[in-house]
Amino acid sequence: MTLDGDHLPPDPEAFGPWLGRQLRRKGVSQSELAAALDVTRAAVSAWITGRATPRVDKIQAIEEFLNLAAGASATRDETPESSGYIAWHHREAHRDGGRELGNAAAFAFDSSLEITAREATQNSLDECHDPTRPVRVRFILHEISGERLRRLQEAIRWDELAPHIEAASDPNEKVGKQKVGRKLAEGLRELQETGKLLLLRIDDYNANGLTGDDYDDGRFAAVVRRQLDSHKLGTAGGSFGLGKATIWGASRFGLVIVNSTLSEPHEGLRERRVIGRIDLPWHQLNGAQYAGPAWLGNRDPSRETAARSWWAGERALDELYLRRASGDPGTSFLIVGAHDPSGEANSLEEMHGALVRGLATNFWASMVAGDGKPPMLEASVEALCDGQVVVAEERVDPYRYEPGRARAIRAFLDGTTVSRLTKSDDVVELAVPLTVPPRKSEKGQAPVEHTAVLLVTPAVEGDPKPNRLVGMRGTRMTVVNRPVTALSLGSTPFQAVLLAGIVGDRKLPADTSAEAFLRAAEPPEHNDWKATEDLVATYARGAATRLREFRQTAFALVRATVKPAESVESGGTPTILRDIVDLEPTPPARTRGYPTVKSATGDVDETGAWRIRVEIKLPERDDPWVLRPVLRFATRSGPKPEGRWAELVAESNCDVNGDILSCAPRERSAVFTGVSDVASHPVAGRMTIVEVDLIRAKEGGR
Amino acid sequence: MKRIMPYPVLTGEVTMTIREARLDDVQLPYSVISEQDRTVVPRPLERDDWEVIRLGVQVRAQRYELDAGPWLSLSFLATASERRTNAHSAVKLMMGQPGEWTGEVEIHRDDHVGRVQVSGQLVATVDGVPGRVIATVNRPWTVDLRPGTTAHRESIDTQWANFAEDSRFSWCKTDPWTVTTTDETATLVLNSGFDGLRAVLESPTAADRATREALAAQIAVDLWSTLFNEAVYHVEGHDWPEGWRGQVLRRMLPDIFPDYSPDDALHEIVNGGTGAIQARVLHAAAKQARMPRSLGGFIRSLRKVGPEDE
Amino acid sequence: MNATLGSLPDAAAAKFLTTGVLENSEPLPRAAIDKISETTQREAEPVRQLFDEAMKRHTPAERTSADAWLAPVLHATLRLTRREASDPGLWNYLAIGLAPEYVYWRHMSRGNPPTVSRTRFSGPFYSQAFARLWWAAELFRDGPDYGPVAVACANQDVMNTVLRLEMILHRPTAQAIIRLLATNVIRTGRQVNALAGAVNTAGGTLSYEALAPDAARDGDAYRDWIEELAGELVPYDTLPSGPADGRARPASVDVLSTLFKQLYTEIPAGRETPD
């Protein structure tokens, strides 16, 4: 440390917030500091707001008074991390006696891990920081037990929290009988019985992070403090703020710890802003009544029972499983006691699958890159158990899960679409008009004409669900997913994608209007465009009709595109006769009423003879099956020459008599071996393929 | 049929896709290609002046299996063949990525007339022997050049004719339907001059459904028993007849001799070894016609209207 | 009698082939046949002359030798595309409408009563009296050279066995087999059948197309040859010239004839002797 360094005049911009934070931490008021330093309270206030900077001697006095190392103010070191500062702060029950027995937002719709993946990722896309780079989301499932579990429980002050969870799930209390109470009890029971806890960590990178004040409007408060506050503008997908509810809903305890790297500094800092929140229902403990929610953080002396976020050290983050992979801004949510709310995925592998599915089916379009540009989104999922990889990190590949549709988006981005289908991987691009009516608030405004892009491409081979139309807005999250029915006979199986609103790079005013219009047409689940209350309330008369016309046009265009060039009226065959004149081979029944060769193996020995072992599957019957095993040589075409046996040996459940095989009655299988007679080969043995057939023979042989 | 090979062959599937079709360099709409039915029906062939159809073909084998196996000098040959014109051409495809081959197959008008099979084989040097076939395409494609063909699936032709005015049918002019066959095709001919036949068969109303199905089943029983007997007549020795005859026999023999293997059943039917054969043929035809369902539905529908009439 | 050739559909042909007709004890109703046949633009007379000439040049005892003479000239006189040749109507008409005398002359069996197999009049290409000759010429010619055709047709086992095998649709395979016959590596009918069996069986494991690539045939040259007929007279005493649509690649024929010779010599002893 240089001499100068000791007494560097502090940067007022950063010094103020730092000082305010230190005072809060120590629980020292501005007046107390003013008295100790022998300055006016106004002077201290001016330092904290950054309007003035203290003299060097005063700075040393401050460091001394706050028990900080000399120079701490210049480097803005934090007070040494001490567990004493971090605690759970429970909201007291409402004075009016009102009780909330569950989080309303969490019950707005049935949740599942797939929905959690969708909502969390949607939030991340909405919070994209640098639009020239992809937003990266990463899902890590981690099941911990033993020492790992104990260390985590220490880090999140579990022992403080557990009595509250137990109280909220007490079956003797009314609250414990509610859905939330039962869920909590189930979570506690499982933790106790298995000694295992599942963590689900959801990271985003290149997102804004939880910026803003601890209480005032801003991203932090929107996510951590409030319910049903989406804090979203523009193209945002989630207009109901349900995203965070599904994150908390994925915890059996409603317990999530958050670490955020901010895109804009708060209190002069960016990295490692941490806070925890648990959503419990109303409960009482030791005679006190609690509203339910509680926060893990620094006590805020200015607000009774509230907690502020804190700037954690690296080690604390490791203990919380929340250390981020890079300094790129964004947020990490640690869902403690994660589960699939739908109850469908239970093992780590199944949950991994559910998350990948949730990402692939909703965001395949955002993950397609084109025209030499990176994709909007990259996503991955991995699963660990006590630090060991169970399912390796899988980067979700849109071409794997949605090959046809991903190809369509790619062709659109690359500008390689065509006007009519001629190849199996062609993508046809069509225009679908949407008339956006004016808002009720914009009286006298004319409707605007938006042109959506419709992409149609032949389905890939084996596509389990062809002939569907998916629709999406600027976020490229799948909103509409509908089968296209009433197709002409002989239509090409296809996948269709409708891009509406803000489409690609063209920035037309009508696109923005259409984007807002369609967003208003989305129900909370974001799975349709229909006449929602919001739409009807916001837009002028006819909005519902315009929407219907838009959908009908899109469907009609798809039908026309995949229709065969000439109508396939089947040459006068009445429809009713079509099935019964079919000549395509039918697959044989698996079980047949006659003996079949179940397995035949063998090779050519050094004398050129075939040595063969054959397993026969027999239909059970009381009489023996009497068979002649026929050795044939496969040919390019025409009759297959028959070979002779030099030797036939029964191995099980049969007798050999000459070239006749008698299989024991009531047996279901028999095995024999045979050696071919070289003199009966049409060509050298290694040049032949042999087949063994079973032919009925007369009892007793020839 | 279990085959025993004297050298290692591929166990994974080799799939062929026809990605595009051009008729004398004019790109045909993709709807002529049916991936599902593995057919190409280049319909606008009513014109006679075309020369060649070029098919863009892609073949895929499992790369990991190829990497792990003992096969050297892999090459893929795509073939276009048609028995009627004895045409058989083979073209080597180009390997792009490992396990993936692409190329063009040409179909010349002068050399083809009906159903052209497009298939192929993967060839390699195995244990020092060059030119071994180590895999063939699992589901070959069919290019159907027959005029008037519209359906992608192979089926018995259906025609309407007024028997009273058509000399071909003067011998059966009062019948509602008949069956004609050649080596290539079997045709169900419906008598358009038969009062009400067309109206019932093509009736779009749901109320006629049961009647329509019962009538269709009756036609089907006649059709399949006739075709079966025609097909049996053409069996020579132990060989399965080609074309529709073989297909009819393969569909019906298992119902006629359920405890005989197909080959044994063919042998039995030719040698007339089992009595009461026509009764069994009738049974097999009824099964093709889905008689129990259609007729059962018809009888139920009669019962349904019964009480209301009373 | 029409001046042009007709086309007689299978179904109609079947009606005329009564037992009496097959035994040549009942005349064919020529007028009815002409009436039901669709007419074509092909002249009938040059074709009929071929059959008369064939019967003139060969005694009934040497009737099988007529194949080797008739196949090339029939091919060079008809000048059909394969598409046209695939229509059985033309062959039915030749056998039933135009030249049944030739079918009786060439194919009457020695049974009692003597009879002609139905398939000689109307049947698959390898069996029908004229289709088999045309296809033998088409499949065994080496471009314009009908030499290999004469070799093939001189051996009834080639006509009865080899002609039916799909492998000979690959021209180098067909030429290699004929070369072994022409160079006397194989001679007897039994040897032909043994070779065909060996090559056909080994062909299940070997791709002759891959071992011996063939050049694509020149469809335009074939078309030109068809159109040249108008100004040409097909010679009877020398082999005519076939279409110059390209020969089988000589290197490929070399490869396969060496391979086939090896396959033939490797046939296990005992196979050739009758069971």
Short mmCIF file of C-alpha atoms in Angstrom, two decimals, chain B residues 3 5-7 48 50-51 75 77 79 81-88 90 92 106 108-114 121 123 129-134 145 147 168 171 181-184 233 236 239 242, chain C residues 9-11 15 81-88 118-119 122-126 135 138-139 163-167 169-170 202-211 213-214 216-217 219-220 222-223 226:
data_model
loop_
_atom_site.label_atom_id
_atom_site.label_comp_id
_atom_site.label_asym_id
_atom_site.label_seq_id
_atom_site.Cartn_x
_atom_site.Cartn_y
_atom_site.Cartn_z
CA ARG B 3 -30.79 -64.90 -43.36
CA MET B 5 -24.59 -63.95 -43.73
CA PRO B 6 -21.03 -65.21 -44.24
CA TYR B 7 -19.59 -61.77 -43.31
CA ASP B 48 -46.10 -37.59 -73.83
CA TRP B 50 -41.12 -35.55 -71.51
CA GLU B 51 -37.77 -37.33 -71.51
CA SER B 75 -19.81 -46.82 -51.53
CA LEU B 77 -25.29 -47.45 -55.29
CA THR B 79 -30.82 -48.22 -58.33
CA SER B 81 -35.53 -50.71 -61.72
CA GLU B 82 -38.75 -51.81 -63.31
CA ARG B 83 -39.46 -55.43 -64.11
CA ARG B 84 -41.93 -54.67 -66.88
CA THR B 85 -39.32 -52.89 -68.97
CA ASN B 86 -36.36 -54.86 -67.64
CA ALA B 87 -34.81 -51.56 -66.80
CA HIS B 88 -32.16 -51.49 -64.12
CA ALA B 90 -27.32 -48.09 -60.86
CA LYS B 92 -23.02 -44.20 -57.36
CA GLU B 106 -32.65 -40.61 -63.55
CA HIS B 108 -35.95 -42.11 -68.70
CA ARG B 109 -39.35 -42.17 -70.27
CA ASP B 110 -38.35 -44.62 -73.02
CA ASP B 111 -37.23 -47.16 -70.44
CA HIS B 112 -40.15 -47.06 -68.06
CA VAL B 113 -43.88 -47.37 -68.12
CA GLY B 114 -45.33 -48.11 -64.69
CA GLN B 121 -27.30 -50.89 -51.55
CA VAL B 123 -21.21 -51.85 -50.68
CA VAL B 129 -13.47 -59.34 -50.51
CA PRO B 130 -14.45 -56.24 -52.50
CA GLY B 131 -17.99 -55.41 -53.58
CA ARG B 132 -19.84 -57.04 -50.68
CA VAL B 133 -23.37 -55.82 -50.13
CA ILE B 134 -23.51 -54.85 -46.45
CA LEU B 145 -45.66 -43.33 -63.93
CA PRO B 147 -51.30 -42.49 -66.34
CA ARG B 168 -66.52 -55.50 -72.73
CA TRP B 171 -71.93 -60.65 -71.10
CA THR B 181 -57.58 -58.67 -64.41
CA THR B 182 -54.38 -58.56 -66.44
CA ASP B 183 -50.86 -59.48 -65.37
CA GLU B 184 -50.33 -55.90 -64.29
CA TYR B 233 -54.74 -70.11 -61.18
CA GLU B 236 -46.47 -72.03 -61.03
CA ASP B 239 -43.05 -69.66 -56.72
CA GLU B 242 -45.58 -61.42 -59.15
CA PRO C 9 -54.94 -56.84 -74.85
CA ASP C 10 -54.26 -59.78 -72.54
CA ALA C 11 -57.88 -60.22 -71.53
CA LYS C 15 -60.44 -65.62 -74.90
CA THR C 81 -38.42 -48.60 -77.04
CA ARG C 82 -38.48 -50.71 -73.90
CA ARG C 83 -41.57 -48.80 -72.90
CA GLU C 84 -43.30 -49.98 -76.07
CA ALA C 85 -41.95 -53.49 -75.73
CA SER C 86 -43.39 -53.77 -72.23
CA ASP C 87 -46.90 -53.70 -73.68
CA PRO C 88 -47.99 -57.32 -74.08
CA ARG C 118 -50.50 -70.91 -73.71
CA THR C 119 -47.65 -68.65 -72.60
CA SER C 122 -49.62 -64.67 -74.47
CA GLY C 123 -47.30 -64.68 -71.50
CA PRO C 124 -44.31 -63.22 -69.73
CA PHE C 125 -41.50 -61.74 -71.79
CA TYR C 126 -39.17 -64.69 -71.26
CA TRP C 135 -35.81 -59.11 -75.16
CA GLU C 138 -32.21 -56.15 -76.31
CA LEU C 139 -30.56 -57.52 -73.18
CA LEU C 163 -32.86 -64.59 -69.63
CA ARG C 164 -35.13 -64.62 -66.58
CA LEU C 165 -32.47 -63.59 -64.07
CA GLU C 166 -32.48 -59.97 -62.99
CA MET C 167 -28.71 -59.84 -62.78
CA LEU C 169 -30.13 -56.40 -66.63
CA HIS C 170 -26.69 -55.14 -65.68
CA ALA C 202 -22.96 -65.01 -55.24
CA GLY C 203 -24.88 -61.99 -56.51
CA GLY C 204 -26.75 -62.03 -53.22
CA THR C 205 -23.55 -61.04 -51.46
CA LEU C 206 -21.72 -59.16 -54.23
CA SER C 207 -22.74 -56.01 -56.01
CA TYR C 208 -21.73 -56.54 -59.63
CA GLU C 209 -22.88 -52.98 -60.31
CA ALA C 210 -20.26 -51.74 -57.84
CA LEU C 211 -17.49 -54.05 -59.02
CA PRO C 213 -19.67 -49.92 -63.28
CA ASP C 214 -21.65 -49.52 -66.46
CA ALA C 216 -25.48 -44.94 -68.97
CA ARG C 217 -27.11 -45.85 -72.24
CA GLY C 219 -31.23 -42.64 -75.15
CA ASP C 220 -30.89 -40.13 -77.99
CA TYR C 222 -31.45 -45.18 -79.54
CA ARG C 223 -34.17 -42.80 -80.69
CA ILE C 226 -35.53 -46.06 -84.34
#
